[in-house]
Amino acid sequence: SKEAIASLDQAIQIKPDWHEAWQSRGWVLLYRLRRFSKAIISFDKALEIRSDNHYAWYDHGWALAHLGRYEEAIESYDQAIQIKPDWHEVWYSRGLALNSLGQYEEGIVSCEKAIELKPNEHLYWHNKGVVLNHLGRFSEALVFLDKAIEINPNNNLAWGDRGLVLFNLKQYEEALVSYDKAIEINPNNNLVWGKRGVVLFHLEQYEEAIVSCNKTIENNPNNNSAWLNRGSALDKEVLQDLIRTLLALEAIDQAQEFQRRGTDVLHNLLKNTKSPAKKKQLALKFAPFQQLTVDLAVQSGDAVQALELAEAGKNACLSLLLAGRNNEFSSPTWEQIKQLLNPTTAIVYWHISPAALHTFILKHDYPLPIVLGQTKLTEKNQFLPQIQRLRDFETWVKEWNQDYRQYRQKKNKPEDNHWWDNLCKMLKRLAKILDIPAIVNILQTSPICIQNLILIPHRDLHRFPLHALFNRDENGQNFTISYLPSAQFSLKPTVDEEPASQQLLSVEVPTSKNLPPLSFVAFEAEAITQLFEAPERIQEGEATKERVEAALENRPLAKIFLTPPQPSPYQGEGVVSPLYQGGTKGGNSNFYKRSNKHQIFHFAGHGSYNFAEPLNSELALVDEELTLREIYKKNLATYQLVSLSACETAITGNQTITTEYVGLVSGFLSREVSQVVSTLWTVKSAATALVMIEFYRRWQAGKSEVQALAEATDWLKNRTVKKLSEWYQAFLKQLPPEKESIRPFIKHELRKLAKLEPNKKRYEHPYYWAAFIITGKI
């Protein structure tokens, strides 16, 4: 081959414009020497001389595809197709490139064209079957794989993929037959041996399952990548299934061996990947695989290592999703995490992997993390409790997603919806799945009463009101509960002590494009801003992206509007007294003195979570959106508190989070904001305004942020219709004349209350109060 290159170089030296020589040179570099970058240079030269050479365009695309440059490869294939549209091979290769980009629907179109042009080519039928499997269209996939096998019965890969489709259809006996046929053709197909072991596990043939799994190592004892021979996401999924199966069978040594080998492959892949974007994609793709290290540590009895691995995995995913690299946030040790504990403060820390859902309980009086329900299998045909807990949780999440999606799609009142009706039952089921009573029992064994609880969820658990699962027994213990994205977020040093004054930035956006109006925003904002010295208010039409960003970053604009403080209108039953009258805790004689920087950002408007691209999660303004990507670039270290009173962090489809949840809250906290008050769903009611008003009033009276929110939501939950009416009436009596604009809203609320039974607790349903959470440093 090197001699061929030398001969072609001589020919090109004699005739530099000979496009066939350049093309032949590229062909040798591509197919014989596999020097893809140099091959592209030769094809570029051939196409520069003659641009209608469809063979050169095809080979150009093939070389680009080998380098992972699939978008460019598709462009080259399109050029070849334009010249020769009836060339089946280029259509097939185009489909492969689209599949590599995850564009399966488009990939199917190209594959169908290849089949149309050459219907007797088994590879084309096989490829379409694989793509249909990716799309979850298993029955259709089986038809195409059967056709591929009919054309070529000796295609062991087709037999293996047929087994996978049958496994997905839960036809385990038939799947086993296909895997056995694939192994008969190629006994060294390690991927199929692993899949076969997983099927045998589901058939409860446990000893044979372990034997089959071990074959993958026996066939290639020194080759870490042999059983990842196709390097696809599918192989990674099979590895996860293998380790999950071996964990359930307590074959810890074998599971650890697979984990070690898979980790080595991942490190090599990352080492050989130059593009930062592709490194990020690869690391996130393998995140669920890495989560299994936590399960292995738990099964090995090392709770400290398990917790440290869980924390490291969380911080790595948060770094990748927020910053695009995995070293943005360092990860603490167990000794460092213990700094968050004291005799009255404990942590409940969850971790979800593809195999299990583990709960760690961290207490000041206990030297090691406690793993909930840590037991060994007593019988080989039973799952570990954590594995069954994961299955129950996944089923629960699917039901929640379906109900919540339907609720979001309907325009009627929340009360007239299945999700609303089921909310109490669903939360009760979740408490049972997570075994909250057992967690509370462990917490109550401490010699000193635990009062403060920090919840650190993982993956989908971030989306649900876990705090509402505690304190359910009125005769039991009450906890004051806050959240953290990871332990590291509370260990990060605080920039400054609490400022002497508290400068409020209030952004009020009651209406946004394509979103329902928030009728309570004006009432909420008027009430809250009067609790602060000269707050900066950006209202309705003023809330442009330019204006909000400048204020958020404390950058001056030509025109600044300050609202002077007003006498507080809140007196009467159920209020914190004495009321705040001046802008700082304890009062301040410098009534109109304005600090240079804001310490509080209150956003009364819509916000949303973007599952597909978390950095596109956004706050809705009047003209544009302020995205998490943009928030992450800002220095917000001066902010003690951010309130997002109507932001939705829920998922509105059937997706599940496999890496870690990253939304607006974690974005603000990553920019050194101390605490964030937010909502898990938008509470379409005056209840939002009531909670936020009561929260700020209690905080201004000297309560901590966590205590203030706990008291405010408890106040809302227990107010009767009569007491709420009295609250509104007291508000109206002391409403300054210049605030007449919010009087109609209050009177409307009073009229609604007048139609209800006086002793009814208007906002007792968890829809109204369970959505509010506080996250951040303790």
JSON list of C-alpha atoms in Angstrom, two decimals, residues 639-747:
[
{"chain": "A", "resi": 639, "resn": "TYR", "atom": "CA", "xyz": [-27.33, 37.42, 45.89]},
{"chain": "A", "resi": 640, "resn": "GLN", "atom": "CA", "xyz": [-28.42, 35.97, 49.18]},
{"chain": "A", "resi": 641, "resn": "LEU", "atom": "CA", "xyz": [-31.80, 34.88, 47.87]},
{"chain": "A", "resi": 642, "resn": "VAL", "atom": "CA", "xyz": [-33.50, 34.21, 44.52]},
{"chain": "A", "resi": 643, "resn": "SER", "atom": "CA", "xyz": [-37.26, 33.56, 44.43]},
{"chain": "A", "resi": 644, "resn": "LEU", "atom": "CA", "xyz": [-38.90, 31.97, 41.39]},
{"chain": "A", "resi": 645, "resn": "SER", "atom": "CA", "xyz": [-42.52, 32.01, 42.49]},
{"chain": "A", "resi": 646, "resn": "ALA", "atom": "CA", "xyz": [-44.19, 30.57, 39.38]},
{"chain": "A", "resi": 647, "resn": "CYS", "atom": "CA", "xyz": [-41.52, 28.46, 37.71]},
{"chain": "A", "resi": 648, "resn": "GLU", "atom": "CA", "xyz": [-42.20, 24.93, 36.57]},
{"chain": "A", "resi": 649, "resn": "THR", "atom": "CA", "xyz": [-39.48, 22.34, 37.03]},
{"chain": "A", "resi": 650, "resn": "ALA", "atom": "CA", "xyz": [-41.60, 19.38, 35.98]},
{"chain": "A", "resi": 651, "resn": "ILE", "atom": "CA", "xyz": [-41.20, 17.31, 32.82]},
{"chain": "A", "resi": 652, "resn": "THR", "atom": "CA", "xyz": [-44.18, 17.48, 30.49]},
{"chain": "A", "resi": 653, "resn": "GLY", "atom": "CA", "xyz": [-43.51, 14.34, 28.45]},
{"chain": "A", "resi": 654, "resn": "ASN", "atom": "CA", "xyz": [-42.68, 10.69, 29.10]},
{"chain": "A", "resi": 655, "resn": "GLN", "atom": "CA", "xyz": [-38.96, 11.28, 29.52]},
{"chain": "A", "resi": 656, "resn": "THR", "atom": "CA", "xyz": [-36.85, 10.10, 32.43]},
{"chain": "A", "resi": 657, "resn": "ILE", "atom": "CA", "xyz": [-33.59, 11.65, 33.53]},
{"chain": "A", "resi": 658, "resn": "THR", "atom": "CA", "xyz": [-30.66, 9.23, 33.24]},
{"chain": "A", "resi": 659, "resn": "THR", "atom": "CA", "xyz": [-27.79, 11.55, 34.25]},
{"chain": "A", "resi": 660, "resn": "GLU", "atom": "CA", "xyz": [-28.81, 14.32, 36.67]},
{"chain": "A", "resi": 661, "resn": "TYR", "atom": "CA", "xyz": [-31.40, 17.06, 36.91]},
{"chain": "A", "resi": 662, "resn": "VAL", "atom": "CA", "xyz": [-30.09, 20.49, 35.96]},
{"chain": "A", "resi": 663, "resn": "GLY", "atom": "CA", "xyz": [-32.54, 23.39, 35.96]},
{"chain": "A", "resi": 664, "resn": "LEU", "atom": "CA", "xyz": [-32.86, 27.04, 36.89]},
{"chain": "A", "resi": 665, "resn": "VAL", "atom": "CA", "xyz": [-32.33, 26.37, 40.60]},
{"chain": "A", "resi": 666, "resn": "SER", "atom": "CA", "xyz": [-29.01, 24.54, 40.20]},
{"chain": "A", "resi": 667, "resn": "GLY", "atom": "CA", "xyz": [-27.97, 27.19, 37.68]},
{"chain": "A", "resi": 668, "resn": "PHE", "atom": "CA", "xyz": [-28.46, 30.04, 40.14]},
{"chain": "A", "resi": 669, "resn": "LEU", "atom": "CA", "xyz": [-26.80, 28.11, 42.97]},
{"chain": "A", "resi": 670, "resn": "SER", "atom": "CA", "xyz": [-23.79, 27.34, 40.78]},
{"chain": "A", "resi": 671, "resn": "ARG", "atom": "CA", "xyz": [-23.29, 31.11, 40.40]},
{"chain": "A", "resi": 672, "resn": "GLU", "atom": "CA", "xyz": [-22.88, 31.46, 44.19]},
{"chain": "A", "resi": 673, "resn": "VAL", "atom": "CA", "xyz": [-26.47, 32.40, 45.06]},
{"chain": "A", "resi": 674, "resn": "SER", "atom": "CA", "xyz": [-27.04, 31.25, 48.65]},
{"chain": "A", "resi": 675, "resn": "GLN", "atom": "CA", "xyz": [-30.71, 30.16, 48.60]},
{"chain": "A", "resi": 676, "resn": "VAL", "atom": "CA", "xyz": [-33.36, 29.69, 45.90]},
{"chain": "A", "resi": 677, "resn": "VAL", "atom": "CA", "xyz": [-37.09, 29.47, 46.59]},
{"chain": "A", "resi": 678, "resn": "SER", "atom": "CA", "xyz": [-38.89, 27.82, 43.68]},
{"chain": "A", "resi": 679, "resn": "THR", "atom": "CA", "xyz": [-41.95, 25.82, 42.69]},
{"chain": "A", "resi": 680, "resn": "LEU", "atom": "CA", "xyz": [-42.10, 22.32, 41.26]},
{"chain": "A", "resi": 681, "resn": "TRP", "atom": "CA", "xyz": [-45.20, 23.26, 39.30]},
{"chain": "A", "resi": 682, "resn": "THR", "atom": "CA", "xyz": [-46.95, 26.56, 38.63]},
{"chain": "A", "resi": 683, "resn": "VAL", "atom": "CA", "xyz": [-49.67, 27.00, 41.24]},
{"chain": "A", "resi": 684, "resn": "LYS", "atom": "CA", "xyz": [-52.44, 28.72, 39.28]},
{"chain": "A", "resi": 685, "resn": "SER", "atom": "CA", "xyz": [-53.95, 30.44, 42.27]},
{"chain": "A", "resi": 686, "resn": "ALA", "atom": "CA", "xyz": [-53.68, 33.33, 44.71]},
{"chain": "A", "resi": 687, "resn": "ALA", "atom": "CA", "xyz": [-52.05, 30.72, 46.97]},
{"chain": "A", "resi": 688, "resn": "THR", "atom": "CA", "xyz": [-48.74, 31.54, 45.28]},
{"chain": "A", "resi": 689, "resn": "ALA", "atom": "CA", "xyz": [-48.98, 35.19, 46.31]},
{"chain": "A", "resi": 690, "resn": "LEU", "atom": "CA", "xyz": [-50.04, 34.28, 49.85]},
{"chain": "A", "resi": 691, "resn": "VAL", "atom": "CA", "xyz": [-47.11, 31.89, 50.36]},
{"chain": "A", "resi": 692, "resn": "MET", "atom": "CA", "xyz": [-44.57, 34.35, 48.99]},
{"chain": "A", "resi": 693, "resn": "ILE", "atom": "CA", "xyz": [-45.92, 37.30, 51.02]},
{"chain": "A", "resi": 694, "resn": "GLU", "atom": "CA", "xyz": [-45.94, 35.27, 54.23]},
{"chain": "A", "resi": 695, "resn": "PHE", "atom": "CA", "xyz": [-42.48, 33.89, 53.47]},
{"chain": "A", "resi": 696, "resn": "TYR", "atom": "CA", "xyz": [-40.92, 37.34, 53.06]},
{"chain": "A", "resi": 697, "resn": "ARG", "atom": "CA", "xyz": [-42.68, 38.72, 56.12]},
{"chain": "A", "resi": 698, "resn": "ARG", "atom": "CA", "xyz": [-41.44, 35.91, 58.34]},
{"chain": "A", "resi": 699, "resn": "TRP", "atom": "CA", "xyz": [-37.95, 36.17, 56.89]},
{"chain": "A", "resi": 700, "resn": "GLN", "atom": "CA", "xyz": [-37.89, 39.92, 57.52]},
{"chain": "A", "resi": 701, "resn": "ALA", "atom": "CA", "xyz": [-39.00, 39.25, 61.10]},
{"chain": "A", "resi": 702, "resn": "GLY", "atom": "CA", "xyz": [-35.82, 37.26, 61.71]},
{"chain": "A", "resi": 703, "resn": "LYS", "atom": "CA", "xyz": [-36.66, 33.70, 60.70]},
{"chain": "A", "resi": 704, "resn": "SER", "atom": "CA", "xyz": [-34.20, 31.78, 58.54]},
{"chain": "A", "resi": 705, "resn": "GLU", "atom": "CA", "xyz": [-35.15, 31.34, 54.90]},
{"chain": "A", "resi": 706, "resn": "VAL", "atom": "CA", "xyz": [-35.86, 27.64, 55.46]},
{"chain": "A", "resi": 707, "resn": "GLN", "atom": "CA", "xyz": [-37.95, 28.23, 58.57]},
{"chain": "A", "resi": 708, "resn": "ALA", "atom": "CA", "xyz": [-39.82, 31.12, 56.94]},
{"chain": "A", "resi": 709, "resn": "LEU", "atom": "CA", "xyz": [-40.90, 29.00, 53.96]},
{"chain": "A", "resi": 710, "resn": "ALA", "atom": "CA", "xyz": [-41.88, 26.07, 56.19]},
{"chain": "A", "resi": 711, "resn": "GLU", "atom": "CA", "xyz": [-44.05, 28.34, 58.32]},
{"chain": "A", "resi": 712, "resn": "ALA", "atom": "CA", "xyz": [-45.57, 30.09, 55.29]},
{"chain": "A", "resi": 713, "resn": "THR", "atom": "CA", "xyz": [-46.66, 26.86, 53.59]},
{"chain": "A", "resi": 714, "resn": "ASP", "atom": "CA", "xyz": [-47.95, 25.45, 56.88]},
{"chain": "A", "resi": 715, "resn": "TRP", "atom": "CA", "xyz": [-49.88, 28.70, 57.45]},
{"chain": "A", "resi": 716, "resn": "LEU", "atom": "CA", "xyz": [-51.48, 28.40, 54.00]},
{"chain": "A", "resi": 717, "resn": "LYS", "atom": "CA", "xyz": [-52.36, 24.73, 54.43]},
{"chain": "A", "resi": 718, "resn": "ASN", "atom": "CA", "xyz": [-54.16, 25.30, 57.73]},
{"chain": "A", "resi": 719, "resn": "ARG", "atom": "CA", "xyz": [-55.97, 28.63, 57.08]},
{"chain": "A", "resi": 720, "resn": "THR", "atom": "CA", "xyz": [-59.74, 28.29, 57.06]},
{"chain": "A", "resi": 721, "resn": "VAL", "atom": "CA", "xyz": [-61.88, 30.25, 54.65]},
{"chain": "A", "resi": 722, "resn": "LYS", "atom": "CA", "xyz": [-62.91, 32.53, 57.52]},
{"chain": "A", "resi": 723, "resn": "LYS", "atom": "CA", "xyz": [-59.31, 33.27, 58.53]},
{"chain": "A", "resi": 724, "resn": "LEU", "atom": "CA", "xyz": [-58.28, 33.94, 54.92]},
{"chain": "A", "resi": 725, "resn": "SER", "atom": "CA", "xyz": [-61.16, 36.36, 54.52]},
{"chain": "A", "resi": 726, "resn": "GLU", "atom": "CA", "xyz": [-60.06, 38.22, 57.64]},
{"chain": "A", "resi": 727, "resn": "TRP", "atom": "CA", "xyz": [-56.52, 38.37, 56.29]},
{"chain": "A", "resi": 728, "resn": "TYR", "atom": "CA", "xyz": [-57.68, 39.92, 53.00]},
{"chain": "A", "resi": 729, "resn": "GLN", "atom": "CA", "xyz": [-59.99, 42.36, 54.78]},
{"chain": "A", "resi": 730, "resn": "ALA", "atom": "CA", "xyz": [-57.18, 43.54, 57.03]},
{"chain": "A", "resi": 731, "resn": "PHE", "atom": "CA", "xyz": [-55.03, 43.98, 53.96]},
{"chain": "A", "resi": 732, "resn": "LEU", "atom": "CA", "xyz": [-57.70, 46.06, 52.23]},
{"chain": "A", "resi": 733, "resn": "LYS", "atom": "CA", "xyz": [-58.24, 48.35, 55.20]},
{"chain": "A", "resi": 734, "resn": "GLN", "atom": "CA", "xyz": [-54.60, 49.42, 55.24]},
{"chain": "A", "resi": 735, "resn": "LEU", "atom": "CA", "xyz": [-54.03, 49.49, 51.49]},
{"chain": "A", "resi": 736, "resn": "PRO", "atom": "CA", "xyz": [-52.59, 52.90, 50.52]},
{"chain": "A", "resi": 737, "resn": "PRO", "atom": "CA", "xyz": [-54.71, 54.94, 48.06]},
{"chain": "A", "resi": 738, "resn": "GLU", "atom": "CA", "xyz": [-52.00, 54.83, 45.39]},
{"chain": "A", "resi": 739, "resn": "LYS", "atom": "CA", "xyz": [-52.25, 51.01, 45.32]},
{"chain": "A", "resi": 740, "resn": "GLU", "atom": "CA", "xyz": [-55.88, 50.92, 44.22]},
{"chain": "A", "resi": 741, "resn": "SER", "atom": "CA", "xyz": [-54.98, 48.85, 41.14]},
{"chain": "A", "resi": 742, "resn": "ILE", "atom": "CA", "xyz": [-54.77, 45.62, 43.17]},
{"chain": "A", "resi": 743, "resn": "ARG", "atom": "CA", "xyz": [-58.04, 46.23, 45.07]},
{"chain": "A", "resi": 744, "resn": "PRO", "atom": "CA", "xyz": [-60.20, 44.46, 42.40]},
{"chain": "A", "resi": 745, "resn": "PHE", "atom": "CA", "xyz": [-58.07, 41.30, 42.67]},
{"chain": "A", "resi": 746, "resn": "ILE", "atom": "CA", "xyz": [-58.47, 41.18, 46.46]},
{"chain": "A", "resi": 747, "resn": "LYS", "atom": "CA", "xyz": [-62.21, 41.79, 46.27]}
]
